[in-house]
Short mmCIF file of C-alpha atoms (C1' of nucleotides) in Angstrom, two decimals:
data_model
loop_
_atom_site.label_atom_id
_atom_site.label_comp_id
_atom_site.label_asym_id
_atom_site.label_seq_id
_atom_site.Cartn_x
_atom_site.Cartn_y
_atom_site.Cartn_z
CA MET A 1 13.99 4.31 3.30
CA PRO A 2 11.12 1.89 2.87
CA GLN A 3 8.56 4.57 2.29
CA LYS A 4 8.48 8.31 2.60
CA ARG A 5 6.92 9.33 5.84
CA ILE A 6 3.45 10.65 5.31
CA LEU A 7 1.61 10.12 8.55
CA PRO A 8 3.21 12.96 10.54
CA TYR A 9 2.28 15.47 7.85
CA ILE A 10 -1.31 14.35 7.87
CA ILE A 11 -1.35 14.86 11.61
CA LEU A 12 0.14 18.32 11.22
CA GLU A 13 -2.56 19.17 8.69
CA LEU A 14 -5.25 18.06 11.09
CA LEU A 15 -3.79 20.12 13.90
CA GLN A 16 -3.70 23.27 11.82
CA GLU A 17 -7.36 23.88 12.43
CA ARG A 18 -7.30 23.29 16.16
CA PRO A 19 -5.58 21.22 18.84
CA LEU A 20 -6.73 17.61 18.99
CA THR A 21 -6.29 14.59 21.21
CA GLY A 22 -4.88 11.32 19.98
CA LYS A 23 -8.35 9.89 20.13
CA GLU A 24 -9.76 12.63 17.95
CA ILE A 25 -6.99 12.22 15.41
CA THR A 26 -7.64 8.51 15.31
CA ALA A 27 -11.31 9.17 14.67
CA GLN A 28 -10.50 11.30 11.64
CA PHE A 29 -8.77 8.34 10.04
CA GLN A 30 -11.90 6.32 10.42
CA ASN A 31 -14.09 8.96 8.87
CA GLU A 32 -13.15 11.50 6.24
CA ILE A 33 -9.52 10.60 5.71
CA GLY A 34 -10.16 6.89 5.98
CA GLU A 35 -11.32 6.99 2.40
CA PHE A 36 -7.75 7.27 1.20
CA TRP A 37 -5.47 6.83 4.18
CA LYS A 38 -5.69 4.59 7.20
CA ALA A 39 -3.89 4.73 10.49
CA SER A 40 -4.74 3.08 13.77
CA HIS A 41 -4.24 4.47 17.25
CA SER A 42 -1.29 2.17 17.81
CA GLN A 43 0.46 3.99 15.02
CA ILE A 44 -0.72 7.45 15.99
CA TYR A 45 0.26 7.60 19.66
CA PRO A 46 3.91 6.74 19.10
CA GLU A 47 3.98 9.16 16.18
CA LEU A 48 2.62 11.94 18.40
CA MET A 49 5.32 11.29 20.96
CA ARG A 50 7.98 11.37 18.30
CA MET A 51 6.64 14.59 16.84
CA GLN A 52 6.51 16.14 20.28
CA HIS A 53 10.11 15.09 20.82
CA ASP A 54 11.08 16.74 17.52
CA ASN A 55 9.21 19.85 18.60
CA TRP A 56 6.70 19.71 15.78
CA LEU A 57 3.90 19.91 18.30
CA LYS A 58 3.30 20.35 22.01
CA ILE A 59 0.69 19.56 24.59
CA THR A 60 -1.60 22.49 25.28
CA GLU A 61 -1.51 23.86 28.82
CA ASN A 62 -4.50 24.52 31.07
CA ASP A 63 -6.36 21.41 30.14
CA SER A 64 -9.39 20.74 32.24
CA ASP A 65 -9.56 17.02 31.58
CA GLY A 66 -6.77 15.18 33.29
CA ARG A 67 -6.03 12.26 31.03
CA LYS A 68 -6.74 13.69 27.62
CA LYS A 69 -3.75 15.20 25.92
CA HIS A 70 -4.50 17.97 23.48
CA TYR A 71 -1.74 18.35 20.95
CA GLN A 72 -1.06 21.67 19.33
CA ILE A 73 1.09 22.42 16.30
CA THR A 74 4.19 24.53 16.98
CA VAL A 75 5.82 27.14 14.80
CA THR A 76 8.43 24.58 13.84
CA GLY A 77 5.66 22.20 12.90
CA GLU A 78 4.02 24.79 10.73
CA GLN A 79 7.26 25.39 8.89
CA VAL A 80 7.82 21.68 8.38
CA LEU A 81 4.31 21.33 7.01
CA SER A 82 4.63 24.34 4.77
CA ASN A 83 7.79 22.90 3.23
CA TRP A 84 6.22 19.51 2.74
CA ILE A 85 3.20 20.93 0.95
CA LYS A 86 5.45 22.69 -1.50
CA GLU A 87 7.15 19.46 -2.51
CA PRO A 88 5.64 18.37 -5.80
CA VAL A 89 4.02 14.99 -6.18
CA THR A 90 6.32 13.20 -8.58
CA GLU A 91 4.95 9.71 -8.77
CA LEU A 92 1.71 7.95 -9.27
CA PRO A 93 0.54 5.62 -6.55
CA LEU A 94 0.93 1.92 -6.98
CA ASN A 95 -2.48 0.33 -7.00
CA ARG A 96 -2.10 -2.98 -5.29
CA ASP A 97 -5.55 -4.36 -5.77
CA LEU A 98 -6.69 -7.91 -5.99
CA PHE A 99 -9.13 -7.29 -8.79
CA SER A 100 -6.32 -6.20 -11.11
CA LEU A 101 -4.34 -9.21 -10.08
CA LYS A 102 -7.08 -11.70 -10.78
CA LEU A 103 -7.98 -9.94 -13.98
CA PHE A 104 -4.42 -10.23 -15.17
CA PHE A 105 -4.28 -13.97 -14.71
CA VAL A 106 -7.65 -14.77 -16.13
CA THR A 107 -7.73 -16.64 -19.42
CA LYS A 108 -10.29 -16.23 -22.11
CA SER A 109 -11.73 -19.67 -21.54
CA ASP A 110 -12.58 -18.92 -17.91
CA SER A 111 -15.82 -17.25 -18.89
CA LYS A 112 -17.55 -18.30 -15.67
CA VAL A 113 -14.69 -17.03 -13.56
CA ILE A 114 -14.52 -13.78 -15.47
CA GLU A 115 -18.21 -13.21 -15.12
CA LYS A 116 -18.14 -13.77 -11.39
CA LEU A 117 -15.07 -11.60 -11.00
CA PHE A 118 -16.77 -8.76 -12.83
CA ASN A 119 -20.08 -9.09 -11.06
CA ASP A 120 -18.46 -9.16 -7.65
CA GLN A 121 -16.47 -6.08 -8.48
CA ILE A 122 -19.52 -4.31 -9.85
CA ALA A 123 -21.36 -5.02 -6.62
CA LEU A 124 -18.46 -3.75 -4.54
CA ILE A 125 -18.05 -0.55 -6.46
CA SER A 126 -21.78 0.11 -6.60
CA ALA A 127 -21.97 -0.11 -2.84
CA GLN A 128 -18.99 2.17 -2.43
CA LEU A 129 -20.50 4.61 -4.89
CA GLU A 130 -23.78 4.77 -3.00
CA HIS A 131 -21.88 5.39 0.17
CA LEU A 132 -19.91 8.23 -1.38
CA LYS A 133 -22.98 9.85 -2.86
CA ALA A 134 -24.82 9.63 0.44
CA ARG A 135 -21.93 11.31 2.16
CA LYS A 136 -21.77 14.06 -0.37
CA LYS A 137 -25.46 14.69 0.09
CA LEU A 138 -25.10 14.71 3.84
CA LEU A 139 -22.13 17.03 3.96
CA PHE A 140 -22.79 19.35 1.08
CA ALA A 141 -26.51 19.14 0.38
CA ASP A 142 -27.40 22.27 -1.54
CA LYS A 143 -25.03 24.50 0.31
CA ALA A 144 -21.69 25.29 -1.24
CA PRO A 145 -18.64 23.92 0.50
CA ILE A 146 -17.32 26.33 3.03
CA GLU A 147 -13.72 27.34 2.97
CA GLN A 148 -12.34 24.64 5.25
CA HIS A 149 -14.16 21.83 3.52
CA PHE A 150 -13.36 22.76 -0.03
CA GLY A 151 -10.66 20.14 -0.40
CA HIS A 152 -12.94 17.54 1.05
CA TYR A 153 -15.57 18.49 -1.49
CA LEU A 154 -13.11 18.16 -4.36
CA LEU A 155 -11.92 14.82 -3.10
CA LEU A 156 -15.42 13.42 -2.79
CA ASN A 157 -16.22 14.49 -6.31
CA ARG A 158 -13.07 12.89 -7.57
CA ALA A 159 -13.77 9.64 -5.79
CA ILE A 160 -17.28 9.55 -7.19
CA ALA A 161 -16.11 10.29 -10.71
CA ARG A 162 -13.53 7.58 -10.46
CA GLN A 163 -15.92 4.93 -9.24
CA GLU A 164 -18.49 5.84 -11.85
CA GLY A 165 -15.86 5.50 -14.55
CA GLN A 166 -14.84 2.14 -13.18
CA LEU A 167 -18.40 0.96 -13.03
CA ASN A 168 -19.07 1.94 -16.63
CA TRP A 169 -15.98 0.18 -17.85
CA LEU A 170 -16.86 -2.95 -15.94
CA LYS A 171 -20.39 -3.06 -17.28
CA GLU A 172 -19.41 -2.33 -20.86
CA THR A 173 -16.62 -4.85 -20.87
CA LEU A 174 -18.79 -7.50 -19.30
CA ALA A 175 -21.45 -6.90 -21.94
CA GLN A 176 -18.90 -7.27 -24.73
CA LEU A 177 -17.61 -10.49 -23.32
CA SER A 178 -20.94 -12.25 -23.39
CA MET B 1 -1.99 -10.76 10.28
CA PRO B 2 -0.68 -7.45 9.08
CA GLN B 3 -1.72 -8.02 5.55
CA LYS B 4 -3.01 -10.95 3.61
CA ARG B 5 -0.27 -12.74 1.76
CA ILE B 6 -0.50 -12.12 -1.95
CA LEU B 7 2.99 -12.53 -3.28
CA PRO B 8 3.17 -16.34 -3.18
CA TYR B 9 -0.03 -16.63 -5.18
CA ILE B 10 1.28 -14.32 -7.84
CA ILE B 11 4.36 -16.48 -8.07
CA LEU B 12 2.22 -19.58 -8.38
CA GLU B 13 0.27 -17.95 -11.19
CA LEU B 14 3.48 -17.16 -13.01
CA LEU B 15 4.73 -20.71 -12.63
CA GLN B 16 1.57 -22.18 -14.05
CA GLU B 17 2.70 -21.46 -17.57
CA ARG B 18 6.21 -22.83 -17.19
CA PRO B 19 9.03 -23.19 -14.66
CA LEU B 20 10.93 -20.00 -14.00
CA THR B 21 14.04 -18.89 -12.17
CA GLY B 22 14.01 -16.32 -9.41
CA LYS B 23 15.55 -13.87 -11.82
CA GLU B 24 12.82 -14.40 -14.37
CA ILE B 25 10.12 -13.98 -11.77
CA THR B 26 11.74 -10.78 -10.60
CA ALA B 27 11.77 -9.50 -14.18
CA GLN B 28 8.01 -10.03 -14.47
CA PHE B 29 7.45 -7.65 -11.61
CA GLN B 30 9.38 -5.00 -13.42
CA ASN B 31 7.40 -5.40 -16.61
CA GLU B 32 3.82 -6.49 -16.99
CA ILE B 33 2.88 -6.99 -13.38
CA GLY B 34 4.83 -3.98 -12.21
CA GLU B 35 1.90 -1.87 -13.30
CA PHE B 36 -0.11 -2.96 -10.29
CA TRP B 37 2.18 -4.98 -8.05
CA LYS B 38 5.81 -4.59 -7.15
CA ALA B 39 8.24 -7.03 -5.59
CA SER B 40 12.01 -6.96 -5.54
CA HIS B 41 14.33 -9.92 -5.70
CA SER B 42 15.11 -9.60 -2.00
CA GLN B 43 11.49 -10.38 -1.37
CA ILE B 44 11.17 -13.06 -4.00
CA TYR B 45 14.10 -15.32 -3.16
CA PRO B 46 13.13 -15.88 0.47
CA GLU B 47 9.55 -16.37 -0.64
CA LEU B 48 10.62 -19.07 -3.10
CA MET B 49 12.51 -20.87 -0.37
CA ARG B 50 9.54 -20.73 1.89
CA MET B 51 7.22 -22.00 -0.80
CA GLN B 52 9.62 -24.79 -1.58
CA HIS B 53 9.69 -25.70 2.08
CA ASP B 54 5.90 -25.79 2.13
CA ASN B 55 5.97 -27.97 -0.96
CA TRP B 56 4.12 -25.50 -3.15
CA LEU B 57 6.91 -25.75 -5.67
CA LYS B 58 10.11 -27.63 -6.36
CA ILE B 59 13.33 -27.20 -8.28
CA THR B 60 13.25 -28.91 -11.65
CA GLU B 61 15.75 -31.67 -12.13
CA ASN B 62 18.17 -32.12 -15.06
CA ASP B 63 19.08 -28.46 -15.27
CA SER B 64 21.93 -27.71 -17.60
CA ASP B 65 22.92 -24.42 -16.04
CA GLY B 66 24.50 -24.93 -12.67
CA ARG B 67 23.55 -21.89 -10.71
CA LYS B 68 20.14 -21.09 -12.08
CA LYS B 69 17.30 -22.65 -10.15
CA HIS B 70 14.19 -23.33 -12.15
CA TYR B 71 11.19 -23.52 -9.91
CA GLN B 72 8.21 -25.60 -10.88
CA ILE B 73 4.75 -25.62 -9.36
CA THR B 74 3.73 -28.81 -7.58
CA VAL B 75 0.34 -30.46 -7.40
CA THR B 76 -0.03 -29.06 -3.90
CA GLY B 77 0.79 -25.62 -5.26
CA GLU B 78 -1.83 -25.96 -7.94
CA GLN B 79 -4.44 -26.85 -5.36
CA VAL B 80 -3.46 -23.93 -3.16
CA LEU B 81 -3.70 -21.60 -6.12
CA SER B 82 -7.00 -23.01 -7.25
CA ASN B 83 -8.49 -22.40 -3.81
CA TRP B 84 -7.13 -18.90 -3.64
CA ILE B 85 -8.58 -17.96 -7.00
CA LYS B 86 -12.00 -19.07 -5.85
CA GLU B 87 -11.92 -16.75 -2.86
CA PRO B 88 -14.02 -13.72 -3.73
CA VAL B 89 -12.55 -10.24 -3.60
CA THR B 90 -14.44 -8.63 -0.78
CA GLU B 91 -12.83 -5.29 -0.34
CA LEU B 92 -11.79 -2.35 -2.39
CA PRO B 93 -8.17 -1.35 -2.31
CA LEU B 94 -7.10 1.55 -0.18
CA ASN B 95 -5.67 4.21 -2.42
CA ARG B 96 -2.86 5.79 -0.52
CA ASP B 97 -1.92 8.52 -2.88
CA LEU B 98 -0.39 11.86 -2.17
CA PHE B 99 -2.55 13.70 -4.62
CA SER B 100 -5.70 12.78 -2.71
CA LEU B 101 -4.02 13.81 0.47
CA LYS B 102 -2.98 17.22 -0.75
CA LEU B 103 -6.31 17.73 -2.43
CA PHE B 104 -8.09 17.04 0.82
CA PHE B 105 -6.17 19.66 2.72
CA VAL B 106 -6.30 22.36 0.14
CA THR B 107 -8.40 25.41 0.93
CA LYS B 108 -10.35 27.44 -1.53
CA SER B 109 -8.08 30.43 -1.17
CA ASP B 110 -5.02 28.48 -2.24
CA SER B 111 -5.80 29.01 -5.89
CA LYS B 112 -2.14 29.02 -6.89
CA VAL B 113 -1.48 25.84 -4.95
CA ILE B 114 -4.54 24.13 -6.38
CA GLU B 115 -3.59 25.06 -9.90
CA LYS B 116 -0.08 23.72 -9.53
CA LEU B 117 -1.34 20.57 -7.85
CA PHE B 118 -3.72 19.92 -10.72
CA ASN B 119 -1.24 20.71 -13.46
CA ASP B 120 1.40 18.48 -11.96
CA GLN B 121 -1.06 15.64 -11.69
CA ILE B 122 -2.29 16.18 -15.23
CA ALA B 123 1.29 15.96 -16.47
CA LEU B 124 1.92 12.80 -14.49
CA ILE B 125 -1.20 11.05 -15.67
CA SER B 126 -0.73 12.14 -19.27
CA ALA B 127 2.72 10.61 -19.30
CA GLN B 128 1.44 7.41 -17.76
CA LEU B 129 -1.38 7.29 -20.27
CA GLU B 130 0.99 7.63 -23.21
CA HIS B 131 3.07 4.86 -21.79
CA LEU B 132 0.09 2.57 -21.42
CA LYS B 133 -1.17 3.27 -24.91
CA ALA B 134 2.25 2.64 -26.39
CA ARG B 135 2.41 -0.68 -24.63
CA LYS B 136 -1.02 -1.68 -25.81
CA LYS B 137 0.00 -0.88 -29.36
CA LEU B 138 3.22 -2.81 -29.00
CA LEU B 139 1.67 -5.89 -27.49
CA PHE B 140 -1.69 -6.04 -29.20
CA ALA B 141 -1.34 -4.02 -32.39
CA ASP B 142 -4.14 -5.12 -34.66
CA LYS B 143 -4.02 -8.72 -33.62
CA ALA B 144 -6.49 -10.00 -31.09
CA PRO B 145 -5.08 -11.02 -27.72
CA ILE B 146 -4.15 -14.66 -27.68
CA GLU B 147 -5.46 -16.92 -25.01
CA GLN B 148 -2.64 -16.48 -22.50
CA HIS B 149 -2.59 -12.73 -22.75
CA PHE B 150 -6.27 -12.07 -22.53
CA GLY B 151 -6.13 -10.98 -18.91
CA HIS B 152 -3.26 -8.71 -19.68
CA TYR B 153 -5.27 -7.15 -22.46
CA LEU B 154 -8.24 -6.55 -20.17
CA LEU B 155 -6.02 -5.04 -17.54
CA LEU B 156 -4.35 -2.66 -19.94
CA ASN B 157 -7.70 -1.49 -21.21
CA ARG B 158 -8.88 -0.96 -17.69
CA ALA B 159 -5.82 1.03 -16.74
CA ILE B 160 -6.18 3.21 -19.80
CA ALA B 161 -9.86 3.82 -19.16
CA ARG B 162 -9.12 4.75 -15.58
CA GLN B 163 -6.39 7.21 -16.43
CA GLU B 164 -8.47 8.80 -19.16
CA GLY B 165 -11.31 9.27 -16.71
CA GLN B 166 -8.96 10.80 -14.19
CA LEU B 167 -7.51 13.12 -16.76
CA ASN B 168 -10.92 14.35 -17.87
CA TRP B 169 -11.99 15.01 -14.33
CA LEU B 170 -8.81 16.91 -13.59
CA LYS B 171 -9.14 19.09 -16.66
CA GLU B 172 -12.82 19.80 -16.18
CA THR B 173 -12.44 20.62 -12.54
CA LEU B 174 -9.45 22.83 -13.16
CA ALA B 175 -11.40 24.72 -15.81
CA GLN B 176 -14.31 25.26 -13.43
CA LEU B 177 -12.04 26.56 -10.73
CA SER B 178 -10.58 29.35 -12.79
"C1'" DC C 1 -19.20 -0.09 44.22
"C1'" DG C 2 -18.50 -2.70 40.22
"C1'" DA C 3 -18.57 -3.15 35.24
"C1'" DA C 4 -18.13 -1.18 31.04
"C1'" DT C 5 -15.70 2.13 28.29
"C1'" DC C 6 -12.47 5.65 27.50
"C1'" DA C 7 -7.88 7.28 26.34
"C1'" DT C 8 -3.57 6.03 26.06
"C1'" DG C 9 -0.03 3.07 25.39
"C1'" DT C 10 3.09 -1.47 24.32
"C1'" DA C 11 4.24 -5.87 21.96
"C1'" DA C 12 4.77 -8.95 18.28
"C1'" DA C 13 4.74 -10.07 13.72
"C1'" DG C 14 4.57 -9.63 8.61
"C1'" DA C 15 5.27 -6.90 4.41
"C1'" DG C 16 8.18 -4.22 1.69
"C1'" DT C 17 12.27 -1.25 0.66
"C1'" DT C 18 17.25 -0.13 0.26
"C1'" DA C 19 21.75 -1.52 0.74
"C1'" DC C 20 25.22 -4.89 1.14
"C1'" DA C 21 27.41 -9.47 0.02
"C1'" DT C 22 29.08 -13.61 -2.66
"C1'" DG C 23 30.31 -17.06 -5.84
"C1'" DA C 24 29.87 -18.27 -10.79
"C1'" DT C 25 30.36 -16.90 -15.48
"C1'" DT C 26 31.27 -14.30 -19.46
"C1'" DG C 27 33.84 -11.19 -22.54
"C1'" DG C 28 37.54 -8.38 -23.85
"C1'" DC D 1 43.31 -13.50 -16.69
"C1'" DC D 2 40.75 -9.88 -14.90
"C1'" DA D 3 36.68 -6.99 -14.71
"C1'" DA D 4 32.01 -6.67 -15.23
"C1'" DT D 5 27.67 -8.81 -14.62
"C1'" DC D 6 24.72 -12.43 -13.43
"C1'" DA D 7 21.94 -14.99 -10.14
"C1'" DT D 8 21.21 -15.62 -5.72
"C1'" DG D 9 21.09 -14.45 -1.11
"C1'" DT D 10 21.35 -11.57 3.57
"C1'" DA D 11 20.79 -7.53 6.65
"C1'" DA D 12 18.79 -3.58 8.54
"C1'" DC D 13 15.18 -0.69 8.73
"C1'" DT D 14 10.40 1.33 8.45
"C1'" DC D 15 5.50 0.87 7.98
"C1'" DT D 16 1.35 -1.23 9.20
"C1'" DT D 17 -1.72 -4.28 11.43
"C1'" DT D 18 -3.57 -7.22 15.27
"C1'" DA D 19 -3.53 -8.21 19.85
"C1'" DC D 20 -2.66 -7.22 24.51
"C1'" DA D 21 -2.28 -4.01 28.61
"C1'" DT D 22 -3.43 -0.25 32.02
"C1'" DG D 23 -5.14 3.37 34.69
"C1'" DA D 24 -8.98 6.77 34.81
"C1'" DT D 25 -13.79 7.66 34.51
"C1'" DT D 26 -18.60 7.10 34.01
"C1'" DC D 27 -22.98 5.05 34.88
"C1'" DG D 28 -26.38 1.99 36.62
#
DNA sequence: CGAATCATGTAAAGAGTTACATGATTGG
DNA sequence: CCAATCATGTAACTCTTTACATGATTCG
């Protein structure tokens, strides 16, 4: 087992609200979910076929559009999902990021390198932070998150808090170094 | 290109200090580096052969121990590494973590589920935080980080700051929810 | 009608994991 | 000397990404 399968469960989650086509599922991974999980259509279509084969989902009948395939979660699929959700999360994710890597190998004398490394990272995170804040404003401006989007709201807040923490640490540490 | 090659550059970094055997390199990934990058020996040995073939490193001569192979970075390897280090980090890492995933799909009515999700994560991060702090104490108690370990010191601080931020957010948010 | 694109799919390759294998060496 | 382990290596498999392919549909 190289990695525990996650993708099919994400798809099941998405289908809980309503039936979707492969295209629509793919789009989700480029928008909301893309923040923390990526999957391309070349991964999704085979996965859908496999899930259909395992009877986790089926193609909805009476579909007006000929080529689009609307996938719908089955009772089996709902059970599978329900069991998966109950499994506790027992390990922290491994953060394979280049900044950590370069930071690790930096030596104290590389002050120029360190400075650039920090400034680049600050720029990156600032941009990301702006993006996240803009999205929060767009999606949840004033109004409280409605039922379905509550998790999304929590996640956005968490991402923002994390990036702000990062940014502060970067700025403080950079200031101390110089 | 499925993913940009990182592993060989990490190995080059490790070899900059002194020649190492495959076993020793593997050990590094289970200790210091393991915090943010993993690699098993079955990945490392073929990589070493490949790098040797590309002349990024060579086996040191006059080795007393017969079976151990001490790999040494070559001039070519140093150039390759130097170029790689100069490349700016242009993208943030994708955080594929299950907690985010489950958080995203949670609905407001699942108060029991949310609570458990948060408490599990708080326990996980607390444990990790203790571990990190213990290591910092062990490695850098009182004494300032020496030249070679400066990056390691920075990285540990960053990891601790990140986990503390996480933990605070989790606790605050959990309190607000109930 | 012809070109662009839509929706779906297939192919090829690299990265990473787990499990298996092997010859040398050490220790009781 | 024999068993454990050390150090290295191989195999099989899954995940993920990039690139290529194809038939249907829309639009000027």
